[in-house]
PDB file of C-alpha atoms and ligand atoms in Angstrom:
ATOM      1  CA  UNK A   1      -0.249   0.291  -0.128  1.00  0.00           C
ATOM      2  CA  UNK A   2       1.042   3.519  -1.032  1.00  0.00           C
ATOM      3  CA  UNK A   3       2.812   5.810   1.965  1.00  0.00           C
ATOM      4  CA  UNK A   4      -0.122   8.625   3.416  1.00  0.00           C
ATOM      5  CA  UNK A   5       0.707  11.771   0.953  1.00  0.00           C
ATOM      6  CA  UNK A   6       1.857  14.356   3.671  1.00  0.00           C
ATOM      7  CA  UNK A   7       3.298  17.802   3.843  1.00  0.00           C
ATOM      8  CA  UNK A   8       6.659  18.808   4.071  1.00  0.00           C
ATOM      9  CA  UNK A   9       8.974  20.346   7.391  1.00  0.00           C
ATOM     10  CA  UNK A  10       9.004  23.315   5.319  1.00  0.00           C
ATOM     11  CA  UNK A  11       4.809  23.169   5.257  1.00  0.00           C
ATOM     12  CA  UNK A  12       4.340  25.712   7.955  1.00  0.00           C
ATOM     13  CA  UNK A  13       6.677  28.297   6.025  1.00  0.00           C
ATOM     14  CA  UNK A  14       5.033  27.557   2.999  1.00  0.00           C
ATOM     15  CA  UNK A  15       1.663  28.298   4.279  1.00  0.00           C
ATOM     16  CA  UNK A  16       2.531  31.452   5.822  1.00  0.00           C
ATOM     17  CA  UNK A  17       4.218  32.780   2.650  1.00  0.00           C
ATOM     18  CA  UNK A  18       0.968  31.326   0.408  1.00  0.00           C
ATOM     19  CA  UNK A  19      -0.725  33.916   3.397  1.00  0.00           C
ATOM     20  CA  UNK A  20       1.258  36.346   3.404  1.00  0.00           C
ATOM     21  CA  UNK A  21       0.700  36.968  -0.550  1.00  0.00           C
ATOM     22  CA  UNK A  22      -2.374  36.587  -0.428  1.00  0.00           C
ATOM     23  CA  UNK A  23      -4.788  39.486  -2.311  1.00  0.00           C
ATOM     24  CA  UNK A  24      -6.829  39.665   0.456  1.00  0.00           C
ATOM     25  CA  UNK A  25      -8.884  42.675  -1.545  1.00  0.00           C
ATOM     26  CA  UNK A  26      -9.473  40.628  -4.323  1.00  0.00           C
ATOM     27  CA  UNK A  27     -11.053  38.055  -2.446  1.00  0.00           C
ATOM     28  CA  UNK A  28     -12.846  39.921   0.521  1.00  0.00           C
ATOM     29  CA  UNK A  29     -15.432  41.461  -1.889  1.00  0.00           C
ATOM     30  CA  UNK A  30     -16.253  37.846  -3.430  1.00  0.00           C
ATOM     31  CA  UNK A  31     -16.842  36.317  -0.622  1.00  0.00           C
ATOM     32  CA  UNK A  32     -20.608  36.144   1.062  1.00  0.00           C
ATOM     33  CA  UNK A  33     -18.605  37.594   3.957  1.00  0.00           C
ATOM     34  CA  UNK A  34     -17.904  40.745   2.203  1.00  0.00           C
ATOM     35  CA  UNK A  35     -22.465  41.442   2.747  1.00  0.00           C
ATOM     36  CA  UNK A  36     -21.534  41.514   6.624  1.00  0.00           C
ATOM     37  CA  UNK A  37     -18.766  44.189   7.092  1.00  0.00           C
ATOM     38  CA  UNK A  38     -21.531  46.732   7.886  1.00  0.00           C
ATOM     39  CA  UNK A  39     -22.804  44.825  10.936  1.00  0.00           C
ATOM     40  CA  UNK A  40     -19.316  44.817  12.787  1.00  0.00           C
ATOM     41  CA  UNK A  41     -20.475  47.456  15.148  1.00  0.00           C
ATOM     42  CA  UNK A  42     -23.851  45.311  16.015  1.00  0.00           C
ATOM     43  CA  UNK A  43     -23.051  42.303  17.660  1.00  0.00           C
ATOM     44  CA  UNK A  44     -26.888  41.513  17.508  1.00  0.00           C
ATOM     45  CA  UNK A  45     -27.354  42.054  13.506  1.00  0.00           C
ATOM     46  CA  UNK A  46     -23.768  40.712  12.808  1.00  0.00           C
ATOM     47  CA  UNK A  47     -25.119  37.058  14.710  1.00  0.00           C
ATOM     48  CA  UNK A  48     -28.931  37.601  12.526  1.00  0.00           C
ATOM     49  CA  UNK A  49     -27.204  38.703   9.254  1.00  0.00           C
ATOM     50  CA  UNK A  50     -24.017  36.511  10.048  1.00  0.00           C
ATOM     51  CA  UNK A  51     -26.312  33.102  10.164  1.00  0.00           C
ATOM     52  CA  UNK A  52     -28.678  34.383   7.331  1.00  0.00           C
ATOM     53  CA  UNK A  53     -25.168  34.543   5.072  1.00  0.00           C
ATOM     54  CA  UNK A  54     -23.875  31.170   6.199  1.00  0.00           C
ATOM     55  CA  UNK A  55     -27.503  29.423   5.528  1.00  0.00           C
ATOM     56  CA  UNK A  56     -27.048  30.752   1.820  1.00  0.00           C
ATOM     57  CA  UNK A  57     -23.861  29.635   1.600  1.00  0.00           C
ATOM     58  CA  UNK A  58     -24.588  27.009  -1.075  1.00  0.00           C
ATOM     59  CA  UNK A  59     -23.121  27.374  -4.619  1.00  0.00           C
ATOM     60  CA  UNK A  60     -21.233  30.176  -6.509  1.00  0.00           C
ATOM     61  CA  UNK A  61     -20.537  32.783  -4.541  1.00  0.00           C
ATOM     62  CA  UNK A  62     -21.758  35.885  -6.544  1.00  0.00           C
ATOM     63  CA  UNK A  63     -25.176  33.841  -6.268  1.00  0.00           C
ATOM     64  CA  UNK A  64     -24.858  33.683  -2.858  1.00  0.00           C
ATOM     65  CA  UNK A  65     -24.329  36.897  -2.388  1.00  0.00           C
ATOM     66  CA  UNK A  66     -26.913  37.968  -4.285  1.00  0.00           C
ATOM     67  CA  UNK A  67     -29.057  36.072  -1.917  1.00  0.00           C
ATOM     68  CA  UNK A  68     -28.076  37.579   0.489  1.00  0.00           C
ATOM     69  CA  UNK A  69     -28.420  41.474  -1.022  1.00  0.00           C
ATOM     70  CA  UNK A  70     -31.662  40.184  -2.442  1.00  0.00           C
ATOM     71  CA  UNK A  71     -33.068  39.367   1.413  1.00  0.00           C
ATOM     72  CA  UNK A  72     -31.198  42.121   3.173  1.00  0.00           C
ATOM     73  CA  UNK A  73     -32.859  44.766   0.757  1.00  0.00           C
ATOM     74  CA  UNK A  74     -36.956  43.174   1.419  1.00  0.00           C
ATOM     75  CA  UNK A  75     -35.577  43.587   5.113  1.00  0.00           C
ATOM     76  CA  UNK A  76     -35.309  47.240   3.649  1.00  0.00           C
ATOM     77  CA  UNK A  77     -31.644  46.607   5.397  1.00  0.00           C
ATOM     78  CA  UNK A  78     -32.257  45.501   8.414  1.00  0.00           C
ATOM     79  CA  UNK A  79     -33.150  42.172   9.011  1.00  0.00           C
ATOM     80  CA  UNK A  80     -33.487  41.913  13.290  1.00  0.00           C
ATOM     81  CA  UNK A  81     -36.266  45.153  12.707  1.00  0.00           C
ATOM     82  CA  UNK A  82     -37.552  43.824   9.741  1.00  0.00           C
ATOM     83  CA  UNK A  83     -37.193  39.927   9.515  1.00  0.00           C
ATOM     84  CA  UNK A  84     -36.885  39.065  13.057  1.00  0.00           C
ATOM     85  CA  UNK A  85     -38.788  41.850  14.915  1.00  0.00           C
ATOM     86  CA  UNK A  86     -42.434  41.085  13.049  1.00  0.00           C
ATOM     87  CA  UNK A  87     -45.027  38.684  13.507  1.00  0.00           C
ATOM     88  CA  UNK A  88     -44.991  36.106  11.314  1.00  0.00           C
ATOM     89  CA  UNK A  89     -47.466  36.835   8.619  1.00  0.00           C
ATOM     90  CA  UNK A  90     -45.471  40.559   8.114  1.00  0.00           C
ATOM     91  CA  UNK A  91     -42.401  37.724   7.756  1.00  0.00           C
ATOM     92  CA  UNK A  92     -44.247  35.866   4.867  1.00  0.00           C
ATOM     93  CA  UNK A  93     -45.122  38.656   3.512  1.00  0.00           C
ATOM     94  CA  UNK A  94     -41.354  40.014   3.233  1.00  0.00           C
ATOM     95  CA  UNK A  95     -40.091  37.276   1.594  1.00  0.00           C
ATOM     96  CA  UNK A  96     -43.021  35.603  -0.983  1.00  0.00           C
ATOM     97  CA  UNK A  97     -40.911  34.269  -3.812  1.00  0.00           C
ATOM     98  CA  UNK A  98     -37.935  34.427  -2.407  1.00  0.00           C
ATOM     99  CA  UNK A  99     -35.683  31.902  -3.499  1.00  0.00           C
ATOM    100  CA  UNK A 100     -31.797  30.895  -3.396  1.00  0.00           C
ATOM    101  CA  UNK A 101     -30.754  26.691  -5.144  1.00  0.00           C
ATOM    102  CA  UNK A 102     -33.464  25.036  -3.070  1.00  0.00           C
ATOM    103  CA  UNK A 103     -33.700  27.202  -0.597  1.00  0.00           C
ATOM    104  CA  UNK A 104     -37.144  29.102  -0.234  1.00  0.00           C
ATOM    105  CA  UNK A 105     -38.842  32.440   1.615  1.00  0.00           C
ATOM    106  CA  UNK A 106     -41.136  30.510   4.299  1.00  0.00           C
ATOM    107  CA  UNK A 107     -37.878  28.596   4.752  1.00  0.00           C
ATOM    108  CA  UNK A 108     -36.005  32.159   5.572  1.00  0.00           C
ATOM    109  CA  UNK A 109     -39.120  33.491   7.615  1.00  0.00           C
ATOM    110  CA  UNK A 110     -39.077  30.520  10.000  1.00  0.00           C
ATOM    111  CA  UNK A 111     -35.130  31.200  10.188  1.00  0.00           C
ATOM    112  CA  UNK A 112     -36.185  34.469  11.833  1.00  0.00           C
ATOM    113  CA  UNK A 113     -39.316  33.303  14.106  1.00  0.00           C
ATOM    114  CA  UNK A 114     -36.367  31.110  15.411  1.00  0.00           C
ATOM    115  CA  UNK A 115     -34.139  33.932  16.077  1.00  0.00           C
ATOM    116  CA  UNK A 116     -37.312  36.044  17.303  1.00  0.00           C
ATOM    117  CA  UNK A 117     -38.036  33.109  19.914  1.00  0.00           C
ATOM    118  CA  UNK A 118     -34.138  33.096  21.362  1.00  0.00           C
ATOM    119  CA  UNK A 119     -34.296  36.766  21.978  1.00  0.00           C
ATOM    120  CA  UNK A 120     -37.332  35.984  23.289  1.00  0.00           C
ATOM    121  CA  UNK A 121     -35.626  33.988  25.753  1.00  0.00           C
ATOM    122  CA  UNK A 122     -33.300  36.611  26.811  1.00  0.00           C
ATOM    123  CA  UNK A 123     -30.876  34.691  24.639  1.00  0.00           C
ATOM    124  CA  UNK A 124     -28.711  34.739  21.783  1.00  0.00           C
ATOM    125  CA  UNK A 125     -26.337  32.203  19.298  1.00  0.00           C
ATOM    126  CA  UNK A 126     -23.745  32.640  20.847  1.00  0.00           C
ATOM    127  CA  UNK A 127     -25.255  32.111  24.258  1.00  0.00           C
ATOM    128  CA  UNK A 128     -26.654  28.425  22.994  1.00  0.00           C
ATOM    129  CA  UNK A 129     -23.149  27.600  21.403  1.00  0.00           C
ATOM    130  CA  UNK A 130     -21.558  28.457  24.427  1.00  0.00           C
ATOM    131  CA  UNK A 131     -22.960  26.521  26.414  1.00  0.00           C
ATOM    132  CA  UNK A 132     -22.749  23.546  23.835  1.00  0.00           C
ATOM    133  CA  UNK A 133     -18.929  23.770  23.840  1.00  0.00           C
ATOM    134  CA  UNK A 134     -18.635  23.903  27.564  1.00  0.00           C
ATOM    135  CA  UNK A 135     -20.739  20.167  27.695  1.00  0.00           C
ATOM    136  CA  UNK A 136     -19.208  19.162  24.658  1.00  0.00           C
ATOM    137  CA  UNK A 137     -16.625  20.535  22.970  1.00  0.00           C
ATOM    138  CA  UNK A 138     -16.588  22.475  18.911  1.00  0.00           C
ATOM    139  CA  UNK A 139     -19.539  19.273  18.435  1.00  0.00           C
ATOM    140  CA  UNK A 140     -21.536  19.920  20.911  1.00  0.00           C
ATOM    141  CA  UNK A 141     -21.701  23.205  20.756  1.00  0.00           C
ATOM    142  CA  UNK A 142     -22.291  23.008  16.648  1.00  0.00           C
ATOM    143  CA  UNK A 143     -25.241  20.494  18.353  1.00  0.00           C
ATOM    144  CA  UNK A 144     -27.128  23.019  20.643  1.00  0.00           C
ATOM    145  CA  UNK A 145     -26.751  25.893  17.821  1.00  0.00           C
ATOM    146  CA  UNK A 146     -28.183  23.435  15.771  1.00  0.00           C
ATOM    147  CA  UNK A 147     -31.039  22.755  17.975  1.00  0.00           C
ATOM    148  CA  UNK A 148     -31.701  26.515  18.445  1.00  0.00           C
ATOM    149  CA  UNK A 149     -31.700  27.170  15.322  1.00  0.00           C
ATOM    150  CA  UNK A 150     -34.062  23.800  14.175  1.00  0.00           C
ATOM    151  CA  UNK A 151     -36.692  24.623  17.339  1.00  0.00           C
ATOM    152  CA  UNK A 152     -38.743  21.711  18.119  1.00  0.00           C
ATOM    153  CA  UNK A 153     -39.574  18.837  16.080  1.00  0.00           C
ATOM    154  CA  UNK A 154     -43.456  19.494  16.336  1.00  0.00           C
ATOM    155  CA  UNK A 155     -43.874  20.056  12.367  1.00  0.00           C
ATOM    156  CA  UNK A 156     -44.694  23.587  12.775  1.00  0.00           C
ATOM    157  CA  UNK A 157     -41.438  23.984  10.409  1.00  0.00           C
ATOM    158  CA  UNK A 158     -41.878  24.275   6.595  1.00  0.00           C
ATOM    159  CA  UNK A 159     -40.126  20.736   4.508  1.00  0.00           C
ATOM    160  CA  UNK A 160     -37.209  20.717   3.956  1.00  0.00           C
ATOM    161  CA  UNK A 161     -36.223  23.604   6.947  1.00  0.00           C
ATOM    162  CA  UNK A 162     -34.959  21.579   9.792  1.00  0.00           C
ATOM    163  CA  UNK A 163     -32.255  19.582   7.602  1.00  0.00           C
ATOM    164  CA  UNK A 164     -30.669  22.658   7.143  1.00  0.00           C
ATOM    165  CA  UNK A 165     -28.661  23.003  10.388  1.00  0.00           C
ATOM    166  CA  UNK A 166     -26.907  19.540  10.757  1.00  0.00           C
ATOM    167  CA  UNK A 167     -25.394  18.880  13.329  1.00  0.00           C
ATOM    168  CA  UNK A 168     -21.988  16.161  13.445  1.00  0.00           C
ATOM    169  CA  UNK A 169     -23.590  14.427  17.026  1.00  0.00           C
ATOM    170  CA  UNK A 170     -26.368  13.042  14.782  1.00  0.00           C
ATOM    171  CA  UNK A 171     -24.565  13.439  11.532  1.00  0.00           C
ATOM    172  CA  UNK A 172     -21.447  12.265  11.814  1.00  0.00           C
ATOM    173  CA  UNK A 173     -21.437  11.876   7.381  1.00  0.00           C
ATOM    174  CA  UNK A 174     -21.822  16.033   7.208  1.00  0.00           C
ATOM    175  CA  UNK A 175     -19.283  18.695   7.259  1.00  0.00           C
ATOM    176  CA  UNK A 176     -21.532  21.352   8.790  1.00  0.00           C
ATOM    177  CA  UNK A 177     -19.502  23.351   6.596  1.00  0.00           C
ATOM    178  CA  UNK A 178     -22.461  26.753   7.034  1.00  0.00           C
ATOM    179  CA  UNK A 179     -22.801  26.500  10.445  1.00  0.00           C
ATOM    180  CA  UNK A 180     -18.529  26.125  11.045  1.00  0.00           C
ATOM    181  CA  UNK A 181     -18.113  28.814   8.425  1.00  0.00           C
ATOM    182  CA  UNK A 182     -20.845  30.658  11.116  1.00  0.00           C
ATOM    183  CA  UNK A 183     -19.154  30.494  14.460  1.00  0.00           C
ATOM    184  CA  UNK A 184     -15.650  30.947  12.078  1.00  0.00           C
ATOM    185  CA  UNK A 185     -17.282  34.951  11.019  1.00  0.00           C
ATOM    186  CA  UNK A 186     -18.513  35.300  14.395  1.00  0.00           C
ATOM    187  CA  UNK A 187     -15.122  34.453  16.718  1.00  0.00           C
ATOM    188  CA  UNK A 188     -11.688  35.285  14.976  1.00  0.00           C
ATOM    189  CA  UNK A 189     -11.267  38.719  15.493  1.00  0.00           C
ATOM    190  CA  UNK A 190      -9.073  39.319  12.341  1.00  0.00           C
ATOM    191  CA  UNK A 191     -10.589  40.553   8.677  1.00  0.00           C
ATOM    192  CA  UNK A 192     -12.987  39.595   7.335  1.00  0.00           C
ATOM    193  CA  UNK A 193     -14.192  37.879  10.381  1.00  0.00           C
ATOM    194  CA  UNK A 194     -15.955  40.030  12.579  1.00  0.00           C
ATOM    195  CA  UNK A 195     -14.816  38.751  15.470  1.00  0.00           C
ATOM    196  CA  UNK A 196     -18.631  39.324  17.711  1.00  0.00           C
ATOM    197  CA  UNK A 197     -18.704  36.469  19.807  1.00  0.00           C
ATOM    198  CA  UNK A 198     -15.984  36.821  23.073  1.00  0.00           C
ATOM    199  CA  UNK A 199     -17.426  34.557  24.880  1.00  0.00           C
ATOM    200  CA  UNK A 200     -15.815  31.493  22.605  1.00  0.00           C
ATOM    201  CA  UNK A 201     -12.097  31.387  22.845  1.00  0.00           C
ATOM    202  CA  UNK A 202     -10.386  31.235  18.758  1.00  0.00           C
ATOM    203  CA  UNK A 203      -8.350  28.602  19.195  1.00  0.00           C
ATOM    204  CA  UNK A 204     -11.629  26.104  19.806  1.00  0.00           C
ATOM    205  CA  UNK A 205     -12.802  26.837  16.254  1.00  0.00           C
ATOM    206  CA  UNK A 206     -12.678  23.920  13.648  1.00  0.00           C
ATOM    207  CA  UNK A 207     -12.469  24.442   9.685  1.00  0.00           C
ATOM    208  CA  UNK A 208     -15.210  25.302   8.023  1.00  0.00           C
ATOM    209  CA  UNK A 209     -14.538  22.781   4.788  1.00  0.00           C
ATOM    210  CA  UNK A 210     -16.273  22.952   1.792  1.00  0.00           C
ATOM    211  CA  UNK A 211     -15.026  21.466  -1.879  1.00  0.00           C
ATOM    212  CA  UNK A 212     -12.228  23.723  -2.289  1.00  0.00           C
ATOM    213  CA  UNK A 213     -10.463  23.730   0.812  1.00  0.00           C
ATOM    214  CA  UNK A 214     -11.146  19.638   1.014  1.00  0.00           C
ATOM    215  CA  UNK A 215      -9.395  19.696  -2.249  1.00  0.00           C
ATOM    216  CA  UNK A 216      -6.132  21.910  -1.237  1.00  0.00           C
ATOM    217  CA  UNK A 217      -6.315  19.861   2.176  1.00  0.00           C
ATOM    218  CA  UNK A 218      -6.238  16.313   0.600  1.00  0.00           C
ATOM    219  CA  UNK A 219      -3.422  17.408  -2.095  1.00  0.00           C
ATOM    220  CA  UNK A 220      -1.509  19.136   0.339  1.00  0.00           C
ATOM    221  CA  UNK A 221      -1.746  15.975   2.653  1.00  0.00           C
ATOM    222  CA  UNK A 222      -3.577  17.301   5.782  1.00  0.00           C
ATOM    223  CA  UNK A 223      -5.905  14.256   5.761  1.00  0.00           C
ATOM    224  CA  UNK A 224      -5.889  11.364   3.914  1.00  0.00           C
ATOM    225  CA  UNK A 225      -9.713  11.165   4.338  1.00  0.00           C
ATOM    226  CA  UNK A 226     -11.323  11.375   0.784  1.00  0.00           C
ATOM    227  CA  UNK A 227     -14.626  11.304   1.797  1.00  0.00           C
ATOM    228  CA  UNK A 228     -15.537  15.075   2.818  1.00  0.00           C
ATOM    229  CA  UNK A 229     -17.484  14.702   7.060  1.00  0.00           C
ATOM    230  CA  UNK A 230     -16.583  15.665  10.621  1.00  0.00           C
ATOM    231  CA  UNK A 231     -14.226  13.307  11.426  1.00  0.00           C
ATOM    232  CA  UNK A 232     -12.020  14.781   8.302  1.00  0.00           C
ATOM    233  CA  UNK A 233     -13.151  17.740   9.622  1.00  0.00           C
ATOM    234  CA  UNK A 234     -11.268  16.885  12.597  1.00  0.00           C
ATOM    235  CA  UNK A 235      -8.313  16.041  10.996  1.00  0.00           C
ATOM    236  CA  UNK A 236      -7.823  18.389   8.859  1.00  0.00           C
ATOM    237  CA  UNK A 237      -8.280  21.068  11.792  1.00  0.00           C
ATOM    238  CA  UNK A 238      -5.357  19.267  13.815  1.00  0.00           C
ATOM    239  CA  UNK A 239      -3.004  19.784  10.615  1.00  0.00           C
ATOM    240  CA  UNK A 240      -3.750  23.087  10.911  1.00  0.00           C
ATOM    241  CA  UNK A 241      -2.860  23.623  14.801  1.00  0.00           C
ATOM    242  CA  UNK A 242       0.098  22.128  14.247  1.00  0.00           C
ATOM    243  CA  UNK A 243       0.836  25.251  12.234  1.00  0.00           C
ATOM    244  CA  UNK A 244      -1.380  27.479  14.627  1.00  0.00           C
ATOM    245  CA  UNK A 245      -2.028  26.838  18.128  1.00  0.00           C
ATOM    246  CA  UNK A 246      -3.639  29.903  19.009  1.00  0.00           C
ATOM    247  CA  UNK A 247      -5.509  30.357  15.440  1.00  0.00           C
ATOM    248  CA  UNK A 248      -6.044  26.772  13.735  1.00  0.00           C
ATOM    249  CA  UNK A 249      -8.594  28.510  10.908  1.00  0.00           C
ATOM    250  CA  UNK A 250      -6.728  31.025  10.263  1.00  0.00           C
ATOM    251  CA  UNK A 251      -5.744  29.471   6.976  1.00  0.00           C
ATOM    252  CA  UNK A 252      -9.075  28.705   5.907  1.00  0.00           C
ATOM    253  CA  UNK A 253     -10.080  31.449   3.870  1.00  0.00           C
ATOM    254  CA  UNK A 254      -6.547  32.111   1.789  1.00  0.00           C
ATOM    255  CA  UNK A 255      -7.457  27.533   1.417  1.00  0.00           C
ATOM    256  CA  UNK A 256     -10.456  28.142   0.577  1.00  0.00           C
ATOM    257  CA  UNK A 257      -9.791  31.060  -1.759  1.00  0.00           C
ATOM    258  CA  UNK A 258      -6.913  29.572  -3.718  1.00  0.00           C
ATOM    259  CA  UNK A 259      -9.341  27.255  -5.047  1.00  0.00           C
ATOM    260  CA  UNK A 260     -12.479  29.922  -5.828  1.00  0.00           C
ATOM    261  CA  UNK A 261      -9.889  32.176  -7.917  1.00  0.00           C
ATOM    262  CA  UNK A 262      -8.457  29.830  -9.952  1.00  0.00           C
ATOM    263  CA  UNK A 263      -5.063  30.788  -8.419  1.00  0.00           C
ATOM    264  CA  UNK A 264      -5.138  27.024  -8.300  1.00  0.00           C
ATOM    265  CA  UNK A 265      -5.722  25.250 -11.532  1.00  0.00           C
ATOM    266  CA  UNK A 266      -6.324  21.904  -9.894  1.00  0.00           C
ATOM    267  CA  UNK A 267      -4.336  20.351 -11.996  1.00  0.00           C
ATOM    268  CA  UNK A 268      -0.613  20.339 -12.618  1.00  0.00           C
ATOM    269  CA  UNK A 269      -0.176  23.295 -15.025  1.00  0.00           C
ATOM    270  CA  UNK A 270       3.592  24.496 -14.906  1.00  0.00           C
ATOM    271  CA  UNK A 271       2.784  28.027 -15.602  1.00  0.00           C
ATOM    272  CA  UNK A 272       1.016  28.448 -11.737  1.00  0.00           C
ATOM    273  CA  UNK A 273       2.357  25.578 -10.515  1.00  0.00           C
ATOM    274  CA  UNK A 274       5.763  26.930 -10.642  1.00  0.00           C
ATOM    275  CA  UNK A 275       5.449  30.133  -8.137  1.00  0.00           C
ATOM    276  CA  UNK A 276       3.033  28.662  -6.372  1.00  0.00           C
ATOM    277  CA  UNK A 277       4.771  28.265  -2.435  1.00  0.00           C
ATOM    278  CA  UNK A 278       2.790  25.053  -1.271  1.00  0.00           C
ATOM    279  CA  UNK A 279       3.946  23.327  -4.365  1.00  0.00           C
ATOM    280  CA  UNK A 280       6.872  20.992  -2.120  1.00  0.00           C
ATOM    281  CA  UNK A 281       3.848  20.114  -0.536  1.00  0.00           C
ATOM    282  CA  UNK A 282       1.133  19.425  -3.459  1.00  0.00           C
ATOM    283  CA  UNK A 283       0.747  15.592  -4.278  1.00  0.00           C
ATOM    284  CA  UNK A 284       0.514  16.600  -8.614  1.00  0.00           C
ATOM    285  CA  UNK A 285       4.398  17.441  -7.615  1.00  0.00           C
ATOM    286  CA  UNK A 286       5.097  14.422  -5.634  1.00  0.00           C
ATOM    287  CA  UNK A 287       8.700  13.403  -6.786  1.00  0.00           C
ATOM    288  CA  UNK A 288       8.822  15.898  -9.778  1.00  0.00           C
ATOM    289  CA  UNK A 289      10.497  18.787 -10.464  1.00  0.00           C
ATOM    290  CA  UNK A 290       9.697  22.251 -12.658  1.00  0.00           C
ATOM    291  CA  UNK A 291      10.863  21.546 -15.760  1.00  0.00           C
ATOM    292  CA  UNK A 292      12.185  17.420 -15.178  1.00  0.00           C
TER     293      UNK A 292
HETATM  294  S1  SF4 B   1       1.326  23.267  -6.798  1.00  0.00           S
HETATM  295 FE1  SF4 B   1      -0.180  23.791  -8.625  1.00  0.00          FE
HETATM  296  S2  SF4 B   1      -1.901  21.940  -8.108  1.00  0.00           S
HETATM  297 FE2  SF4 B   1      -0.511  22.261  -6.167  1.00  0.00          FE
HETATM  298  S3  SF4 B   1      -1.348  23.611  -4.786  1.00  0.00           S
HETATM  299 FE3  SF4 B   1       0.359  24.969  -5.913  1.00  0.00          FE
HETATM  300  S4  SF4 B   1      -1.512  25.768  -7.361  1.00  0.00           S
HETATM  301 FE4  SF4 B   1      -1.726  23.980  -6.617  1.00  0.00          FE
END
C-alpha cells in the first residue's frame, strides 16, 4: 500500500508565505462575508445577518452574495427590525417568492421566527453555542446551535427547513460547513471575520470544509480521508493546529479562495504551479521537479 501523502517539514513556512502573499483585497469582496462587513459594530445584527448569509452559502459566491443582498433589500436593510422582530404574516410577506437554489422564502421566514424565539427568552446564538461548547466541545457547540435554529420537532417548520442545520453529533456524514463557517465569522477578530462573539476562544474553532478547502487540504496531505465529513474536519483542523495552535483556522480563507479564484488550477500546470509556494507539499508534484 502506498504511504499516505504528507506535507514537507517546511509546510508551516510555505503556508505562512501563501498567507502573506495572498491578495485579500481581491478575494474579500467576492466572499459571502463581504455582505456582513457593515455589521461589525452591532453584535445582534452581525449574528442575525451572519446566520442568514451562512445558511445561503450554497453554490457560487456571486449567487450567494446576490441572494443575501436580495434578502437584505426585502428587509429594508435591517434584518433584525424588519424580519426577526415582526409578526409572522409580515415575515412571510417580505420573503414571498424568495429563492436561493433549493432554499425558499418560507424557510427564511421560519429562521427569522426561530431567532425571534431565541431572543425573546433573553438568549442568543452565541449563548447556545457557548453552552454546548462547555458541555461537549466544538461539536457540542454546533449541536446546541443546530437545536436552537431547528426548534422543536412539532411539525411547524416548513418542509426541508430542519435539514438546513445539521449537527455533527447526529449526522457524522456532514462536515457542517455552513454552521462552522458562521462560527468562524462570529469568533475570529481578524478581517474579514467579524469577531463579535467574545465567549468562544479562537483556538476552539474547526475548519469550514467546503469543496475547495477539502481539495487543497487533501492534496497538501492534511488528511488522507477521501470523504468530506466531520472526522475529516477534525483531522484537517488538527493538521492546521500544528501550524498555529492559537488560531487553527487562520488559513481557511486563503486555502478556500486559492481554489475559488482559480489561483490553483487543481491540476499540474507549470505556468501556475511553478511559483506556487506550497508546490513542495502538493501531491500532484510529488517526486517531480519543475522542468523535469
Ligand atoms: S502546486 Fe499547483 S496544483 Fe498544487 S496547490 Fe499549487 S497551484 Fe495547486
